[in-house]
Amino acid sequence: MPSRRSFLGQTVASAATLTVAPALPAMAPASAAVERLPIALMGCGGMGVHHLKNLMNRPDVDIRYVCDVDANRLASAARIVEAGQGHAPTPVKDVRRILDDKTIVAVWMATPDHWHTPGAVLAANAGKHVYVEKPCSHNVREGRLLVEAATRNKVQIQVGTQARSTKTCQEAMARLHGGAIGDILVAKAWNSQKRRNLGHVPPSQPPAYLDYDLWLGPAPEAPFYANRVPARWRYFFDYGAGDMGNDGVHNIDVAIWGLQVDRLPDRVTALGGKLHFDDDQQWPDTQYVVCEYNAAHAGGLARQLIYEQRIWSPYVQEGYENGNAFYGTKGCLIMGHTIGWKLYGERNKLLEEMTGPVDIRSHHTNFLEAIRSGAALNAPALAGHVAAGVCHLANISTRLGQTLRFDSTTETLPQNEPASALLKRAYRPGHWATPKGV
Ligand SMILES: NC(=O)c1ccc[n+]([C@@H]2O[C@H](COP(=O)([O-])OP(=O)(O)OC[C@H]3O[C@@H](n4cnc5c(N)ncnc54)[C@H](O)[C@@H]3O)[C@@H](O)[C@H]2O)c1
């Protein structure tokens, strides 16, 4: 990468175009014996299998267990790993089998969101390092408990926001944090894509291959609905945070990274609703959010984070389906989600651009290095909490139609009982996975 000075020198004459090559697979030298860390995966759905496929041919891990409450998915995941790794993992339905096994060093969690913090805290309490998918929490309180679990147990908790380990994003941050667009006062994140209608369905019997009681876990008891499981649970209050907590949280995390804030905002206001879909989903399909950070909490400058969501759009925004804009006093940077960016100076002069692929493998590598050598995590629990927390606060503001004055030190909403109640959630009474302190 050019130094900032030489970079600026280059850009005087013309816009620089860079393409980042895909990272080469990490190969062990033929002579070196690589210690394979025994690991496990909880949640073998779309994302879980994506993790498995990226993990099973690494020389530095041994996938010992796969875990799912869906017997079909479990069997399929075990077969995939056996073929890729050369030996089969043990398939289990109940994560406690993994947590009881003292040889397991780390657990990847790609369950629905209502299991993220409960599962991760259980694993951390059992001394396991945890890679937990985004959003790392179901609500603000859980996010804080996750951060505390990492510190208390002295374990590494990496959140699945792989932009943090993707070269193009890191290069963009180097420009932003090096002053390329001046003081960044506003960062925008958007989620603009085409989702499907979930329809209206009555409750039904869960399929025989699914342990629906274990799927619900610590969430309140509820009938089974075929348009929630799998994958569409994210559009329902008890299991997810809508598309803002799904895809939006990636871009919100990048916005926060650019703004260099490490806490939740001081004020949040949001509007949203279902403007398009006539179906069972509970969260908005259309949403607009503004968060403000006090200067004292954001490196000496008051800053804003804006989020826009329209999940019924068969077209892109600013050239990118999902993305970010960083507005500085000297220029701006427009970024597509993990695919590239363009840096503009005064009067929209294009100064530099870069493209490159998303790199989940490096995110795994960073996590494994943190476990082995204490290297700094790229997406630690705190980063996951402050990104997910924006989604949760914005969703509270949207649901109540209120501007929230949030105490970002105590993470409370003083004198606001209705909103305070939504900082956490109801759990199934006495369920074994309910985190302490919720
Ligand atoms: N980082 C990314 O880019 C990215 C992309 C997609 C999804 N995700 C995240 O991955 C997670 C999973 O998403 P998905 O689309 O694969 O959902 P999914 O519903 O397809 O998969 C979740 C799996 O978890 C299983 N599960 C549920 N409860 C379980 C339990 N108690 N124990 C074991 N398994 C259990 C389900 O049976 C299912 O197979 C979500 O949190 C999502 O936000 C991340």
XYZ file of C-alpha atoms and ligand atoms in Angstrom:
482
model
C 0.000 0.000 0.000
C 1.410 3.437 -0.790
C 2.129 5.742 2.140
C -0.472 8.441 2.603
C 1.968 11.059 1.283
C 2.796 9.139 -1.887
C -0.881 8.255 -2.263
C -1.830 11.930 -2.165
C 0.964 12.692 -4.615
C -0.412 10.151 -7.051
C -3.930 11.409 -6.829
C -3.074 14.969 -7.840
C -2.752 13.926 -11.462
C -5.357 11.216 -11.828
C -7.618 8.869 -9.951
C -5.838 5.713 -8.833
C -7.573 2.426 -9.496
C -6.570 -0.563 -7.440
C -7.828 -4.087 -7.417
C -7.061 -6.264 -4.469
C -6.324 -9.864 -5.382
C -8.097 -12.606 -3.445
C -6.077 -13.767 -0.455
C -4.194 -16.985 -1.127
C -5.221 -19.917 1.035
C -3.047 -20.113 4.127
C -0.744 -23.051 3.424
C 1.475 -24.654 5.990
C 5.099 -25.169 4.955
C 5.516 -28.822 4.011
C 8.003 -29.404 6.818
C 6.104 -27.658 9.617
C 3.628 -29.614 11.695
C 0.572 -27.418 12.151
C -1.361 -27.820 15.342
C -4.984 -28.399 14.438
C -7.266 -26.647 16.898
C -10.292 -28.826 17.731
C -13.393 -26.813 16.884
C -17.167 -27.203 16.544
C -19.998 -25.533 14.654
C -23.449 -24.830 16.087
C -26.082 -24.121 13.421
C -25.616 -25.849 10.046
C -27.864 -23.659 7.891
C -26.853 -21.511 4.936
C -24.214 -19.559 6.827
C -23.052 -22.452 8.976
C -22.289 -24.545 5.900
C -20.487 -21.569 4.355
C -18.258 -21.537 7.438
C -17.718 -25.279 7.244
C -16.648 -25.079 3.609
C -14.120 -22.402 4.496
C -12.856 -24.272 7.555
C -12.723 -27.905 6.486
C -9.683 -27.611 4.238
C -7.623 -25.462 6.580
C -4.510 -27.091 7.996
C -4.928 -25.413 11.388
C -8.365 -26.643 12.518
C -10.067 -29.983 13.037
C -13.870 -29.848 12.897
C -14.738 -32.340 15.627
C -18.477 -31.627 16.001
C -21.332 -30.249 13.985
C -24.523 -29.375 15.845
C -28.034 -28.713 14.578
C -31.590 -29.280 15.754
C -32.599 -30.107 12.172
C -31.636 -33.771 11.612
C -31.481 -33.378 7.825
C -29.182 -30.380 7.958
C -27.063 -32.056 10.612
C -26.533 -35.191 8.531
C -25.790 -33.132 5.427
C -23.237 -30.969 7.265
C -21.491 -34.046 8.666
C -21.229 -35.490 5.146
C -19.834 -32.226 3.755
C -17.162 -32.076 6.447
C -16.236 -35.728 6.083
C -15.717 -35.251 2.353
C -13.741 -32.030 2.776
C -11.708 -32.863 5.832
C -11.131 -36.551 5.275
C -12.744 -37.658 8.510
C -16.217 -37.218 9.934
C -17.166 -34.886 12.771
C -19.500 -36.091 15.526
C -23.030 -34.873 14.771
C -24.943 -33.676 17.856
C -28.323 -32.068 18.420
C -27.673 -30.460 21.784
C -24.814 -27.951 22.059
C -24.190 -29.006 25.658
C -22.476 -32.152 24.310
C -19.853 -29.862 22.769
C -19.523 -27.615 25.774
C -18.890 -30.635 28.001
C -15.994 -31.759 25.801
C -12.883 -30.179 27.295
C -10.831 -30.781 24.139
C -12.886 -28.309 22.084
C -11.093 -24.982 21.889
C -13.515 -22.879 19.847
C -17.129 -22.904 18.727
C -18.523 -21.230 15.598
C -22.149 -20.145 16.085
C -24.392 -19.660 13.062
C -27.769 -20.172 14.680
C -30.719 -17.780 14.535
C -30.075 -14.580 16.480
C -32.122 -15.523 19.545
C -29.480 -18.193 20.246
C -26.411 -15.988 19.647
C -25.762 -14.463 23.052
C -27.226 -17.381 25.039
C -25.076 -19.869 23.112
C -21.983 -17.687 23.120
C -22.186 -16.960 26.842
C -22.632 -20.670 27.621
C -19.612 -21.465 25.458
C -17.488 -18.690 26.959
C -18.432 -19.836 30.459
C -17.257 -23.313 29.439
C -13.884 -21.789 28.498
C -14.393 -21.930 24.725
C -13.408 -19.187 22.313
C -16.398 -18.136 20.233
C -16.971 -16.976 16.670
C -20.563 -15.726 16.755
C -22.528 -14.564 13.755
C -23.929 -11.084 13.442
C -25.936 -9.555 14.974
C -24.183 -10.871 18.079
C -27.190 -10.100 20.277
C -30.958 -10.133 20.192
C -31.176 -6.918 22.239
C -29.008 -4.268 23.924
C -28.752 -6.028 27.277
C -27.558 -9.266 25.703
C -24.838 -7.416 23.795
C -23.389 -6.061 27.003
C -23.549 -9.517 28.625
C -21.596 -10.910 25.670
C -18.849 -8.307 26.139
C -18.705 -9.127 29.844
C -18.567 -12.872 29.140
C -15.473 -12.411 26.959
C -13.686 -10.378 29.630
C -14.775 -12.522 32.573
C -13.768 -15.792 30.954
C -10.669 -14.410 29.215
C -11.763 -15.877 25.901
C -11.759 -14.435 22.392
C -15.160 -13.606 20.946
C -15.079 -12.699 17.260
C -18.273 -11.429 15.609
C -19.101 -12.501 12.037
C -18.763 -9.083 10.421
C -16.137 -10.188 7.931
C -15.795 -6.717 6.382
C -13.437 -6.030 9.273
C -10.945 -8.544 7.838
C -11.531 -7.707 4.169
C -8.672 -5.892 2.475
C -10.716 -3.308 0.535
C -12.531 -2.285 3.723
C -9.304 -2.064 5.694
C -7.781 0.083 2.943
C -10.828 2.378 2.978
C -10.464 2.759 6.734
C -6.775 3.581 6.338
C -7.776 6.450 4.017
C -10.606 7.638 6.268
C -8.621 7.456 9.486
C -5.604 9.010 7.764
C -7.615 12.150 7.026
C -8.260 11.660 3.283
C -11.719 13.279 3.493
C -11.089 15.553 6.477
C -13.242 15.316 9.579
C -15.897 12.658 9.110
C -19.027 14.097 10.644
C -21.620 11.812 9.092
C -21.580 8.174 8.018
C -24.439 6.550 6.172
C -25.288 2.878 5.793
C -27.931 1.499 3.469
C -29.653 -1.778 2.823
C -31.445 -1.540 -0.475
C -32.354 -4.846 -2.076
C -35.226 -7.079 -3.136
C -36.599 -9.529 -0.591
C -39.483 -11.966 -0.913
C -43.006 -11.871 0.440
C -43.352 -14.382 3.311
C -47.088 -14.790 2.870
C -49.611 -15.475 5.593
C -49.580 -18.962 7.068
C -51.449 -20.580 9.966
C -49.592 -22.429 12.724
C -48.761 -26.044 11.894
C -46.989 -29.102 13.270
C -43.197 -28.787 13.094
C -41.602 -31.296 10.716
C -40.451 -34.559 12.280
C -36.795 -33.896 11.454
C -36.769 -30.651 13.494
C -36.510 -30.436 17.295
C -38.563 -27.267 17.414
C -38.427 -27.018 21.212
C -34.621 -26.860 21.058
C -34.842 -24.457 18.094
C -36.911 -22.099 20.284
C -34.485 -22.585 23.159
C -34.724 -19.688 25.606
C -37.273 -17.816 23.442
C -40.875 -17.825 24.659
C -42.945 -20.870 23.710
C -44.709 -20.318 20.401
C -46.476 -22.411 17.770
C -44.501 -23.439 14.696
C -45.031 -21.411 11.523
C -43.660 -22.723 8.254
C -42.747 -19.225 7.055
C -40.340 -18.607 9.958
C -38.081 -21.668 9.944
C -35.515 -21.848 8.472
C -33.883 -18.529 7.666
C -36.936 -16.224 7.771
C -37.100 -16.069 11.562
C -35.054 -12.820 11.280
C -38.235 -10.947 10.335
C -39.964 -11.768 13.656
C -39.568 -9.934 16.962
C -38.697 -12.937 19.140
C -35.891 -14.293 16.940
C -34.224 -11.473 15.036
C -33.897 -7.740 14.484
C -35.375 -7.439 11.007
C -33.281 -6.803 7.936
C -31.460 -4.043 9.806
C -30.036 -6.701 12.136
C -29.536 -9.046 9.215
C -27.764 -7.327 6.321
C -27.996 -3.767 7.635
C -25.804 -4.513 10.625
C -22.826 -5.204 8.322
C -22.990 -1.669 6.955
C -23.829 -0.129 10.312
C -20.709 -1.827 11.654
C -18.627 -0.354 8.823
C -20.129 3.105 9.497
C -19.162 2.810 13.179
C -15.678 1.615 12.210
C -15.264 4.681 10.014
C -16.546 7.024 12.713
C -14.238 5.366 15.278
C -16.826 5.192 18.041
C -16.736 2.371 20.542
C -20.007 2.941 22.333
C -23.703 3.178 21.636
C -25.169 6.507 20.453
C -26.528 9.209 22.734
C -29.678 9.913 20.727
C -31.580 7.746 18.256
C -34.591 8.564 16.158
C -36.197 6.318 13.562
C -39.284 5.898 11.460
C -40.330 2.838 9.558
C -43.033 0.384 8.704
C -44.290 -2.140 6.220
C -44.874 -0.030 3.149
C -44.603 -2.878 0.691
C -45.082 -6.401 2.004
C -48.493 -7.709 2.943
C -47.324 -10.765 4.853
C -46.587 -12.067 8.351
C -43.204 -10.399 8.904
C -43.176 -8.118 11.933
C -40.189 -5.825 11.372
C -40.296 -2.873 8.933
C -39.454 -3.305 5.268
C -38.772 0.432 5.079
C -36.820 2.276 7.752
C -34.851 5.495 8.301
C -32.617 6.020 11.314
C -30.470 8.860 12.618
C -28.121 8.297 15.558
C -26.098 11.051 17.205
C -22.907 10.694 19.190
C -21.865 13.461 21.583
C -18.468 14.984 20.820
C -17.116 13.714 24.135
C -18.022 10.179 23.078
C -16.786 10.357 19.496
C -13.205 11.627 19.486
C -14.048 15.282 20.144
C -16.502 15.798 17.273
C -20.261 15.401 17.342
C -21.128 12.822 14.677
C -24.156 11.252 13.052
C -24.850 7.788 11.723
C -27.702 7.445 9.229
C -29.295 4.184 8.106
C -31.736 3.661 5.225
C -33.581 0.477 4.399
C -35.857 -0.466 1.513
C -35.981 -4.207 1.032
C -38.300 -4.133 -1.981
C -35.929 -2.387 -4.433
C -34.943 -4.118 -7.679
C -32.183 -1.535 -8.214
C -29.120 -0.343 -6.360
C -28.236 2.848 -4.547
C -25.093 4.891 -5.300
C -23.988 1.960 -7.464
C -24.162 -0.557 -4.655
C -26.969 -2.747 -3.309
C -25.799 -2.373 0.271
C -23.158 0.102 1.248
C -21.808 3.097 3.062
C -21.094 6.764 2.478
C -18.684 8.701 4.644
C -19.098 12.453 4.490
C -16.048 14.481 5.487
C -15.180 18.153 5.475
C -12.848 17.665 2.476
C -14.405 14.829 0.530
C -16.469 11.705 0.717
C -16.012 7.980 0.292
C -18.711 5.743 -1.189
C -18.352 2.050 -0.470
C -20.135 -1.088 -1.625
C -20.497 -3.831 0.943
C -17.103 -5.623 0.931
C -16.607 -5.109 -2.801
C -14.916 -1.760 -3.223
C -15.083 2.004 -2.877
C -14.553 5.364 -4.527
C -12.939 8.326 -2.843
C -13.958 11.797 -3.980
C -12.416 15.158 -3.213
C -13.812 18.643 -3.591
C -16.365 19.122 -6.374
C -16.684 15.339 -6.615
C -13.254 14.822 -8.173
C -12.583 11.076 -8.155
C -9.267 10.624 -6.354
C -8.982 6.894 -5.912
C -10.963 3.703 -6.208
C -10.484 0.088 -5.253
C -12.254 -3.206 -5.809
C -11.716 -6.656 -4.334
C -13.503 -9.685 -2.911
C -14.954 -10.290 0.517
C -12.564 -12.355 2.638
C -14.167 -14.519 5.288
C -11.088 -16.737 5.378
C -8.990 -13.891 6.783
C -11.680 -13.295 9.398
C -11.302 -16.923 10.476
C -7.506 -16.567 10.427
C -7.651 -13.468 12.595
C -9.821 -15.326 15.136
C -7.481 -18.326 15.179
C -4.438 -16.066 15.593
C -6.135 -14.324 18.494
C -6.654 -17.722 20.125
C -3.087 -18.873 19.504
C -1.114 -15.733 20.160
C -3.472 -13.143 21.627
C -3.454 -11.091 18.396
C -6.078 -8.332 18.443
C -9.440 -9.401 17.077
C -10.723 -7.444 14.103
C -14.354 -7.743 15.265
C -14.355 -8.248 19.036
C -17.531 -8.543 21.094
C -17.545 -4.810 21.841
C -17.566 -3.895 18.138
C -20.356 -6.425 17.601
C -22.312 -5.015 20.529
C -22.148 -1.386 19.429
C -23.167 -2.271 15.857
C -26.006 -4.595 16.871
C -26.986 -2.116 19.597
C -27.641 0.584 16.986
C -30.088 -1.800 15.300
C -31.813 -2.622 18.569
C -32.133 1.035 19.647
C -33.361 2.054 16.205
C -35.921 -0.731 16.291
C -37.141 0.449 19.700
C -37.433 4.003 18.386
C -39.341 2.736 15.341
C -41.708 0.557 17.348
C -42.530 3.290 19.866
C -42.369 6.265 17.495
C -40.050 8.030 19.923
C -36.690 9.781 19.835
C -34.598 7.952 22.417
C -32.235 9.746 24.764
C -29.888 6.909 25.610
C -27.388 7.010 28.463
C -24.501 5.427 26.596
C -22.434 5.073 29.768
C -24.928 3.021 31.755
C -26.671 1.691 28.600
C -30.053 2.642 29.979
C -32.993 4.782 28.906
C -33.635 6.908 32.002
C -37.250 7.757 32.780
C -38.538 5.845 29.806
C -40.210 2.666 30.999
C -41.792 1.521 27.719
C -38.509 1.847 25.860
C -36.467 0.375 28.744
C -38.622 -2.745 28.608
C -37.437 -3.294 25.015
C -33.753 -3.115 25.916
C -34.168 -6.774 26.852
C -36.609 -9.577 26.067
C -38.755 -12.228 27.698
C -37.227 -15.697 28.149
C -38.844 -19.037 28.622
C -39.088 -19.358 32.417
C -36.182 -21.335 33.861
C -34.647 -22.244 30.490
C -31.064 -23.545 30.890
C -29.679 -21.271 28.149
C -30.955 -17.988 29.597
C -27.873 -15.865 30.343
C -27.414 -14.705 33.931
C -28.051 -10.993 34.380
C -30.617 -10.456 31.637
N -21.722 -12.998 8.126
C -22.530 -13.071 7.102
O -22.285 -12.535 6.011
C -23.814 -13.830 7.239
C -24.549 -14.209 6.106
C -25.717 -14.950 6.302
C -26.144 -15.248 7.578
N -25.413 -14.848 8.653
C -25.854 -15.147 10.016
O -25.782 -16.536 10.221
C -26.812 -16.939 11.112
C -27.590 -18.080 10.498
O -28.257 -17.612 9.349
P -28.841 -18.620 8.272
O -29.332 -17.813 7.159
O -27.856 -19.698 8.028
O -30.118 -19.198 9.073
P -30.756 -20.660 9.019
O -32.048 -20.606 9.714
O -30.723 -21.158 7.615
O -29.708 -21.541 9.821
C -29.660 -21.583 11.220
C -29.420 -23.019 11.619
O -29.313 -23.072 13.048
C -30.019 -24.229 13.468
N -30.351 -24.111 14.883
C -31.378 -23.446 15.477
N -31.344 -23.606 16.796
C -30.281 -24.399 17.057
C -29.729 -24.922 18.239
N -30.264 -24.685 19.444
N -28.637 -25.716 18.157
C -28.087 -26.003 16.945
N -28.572 -25.520 15.784
C -29.651 -24.717 15.845
C -31.201 -24.310 12.552
O -31.813 -25.573 12.546
C -30.579 -23.936 11.228
O -30.078 -25.056 10.517
C -27.659 -15.703 11.380
O -27.298 -15.144 12.599
C -27.297 -14.755 10.275
O -27.410 -13.411 10.664
C -24.259 -14.175 8.486
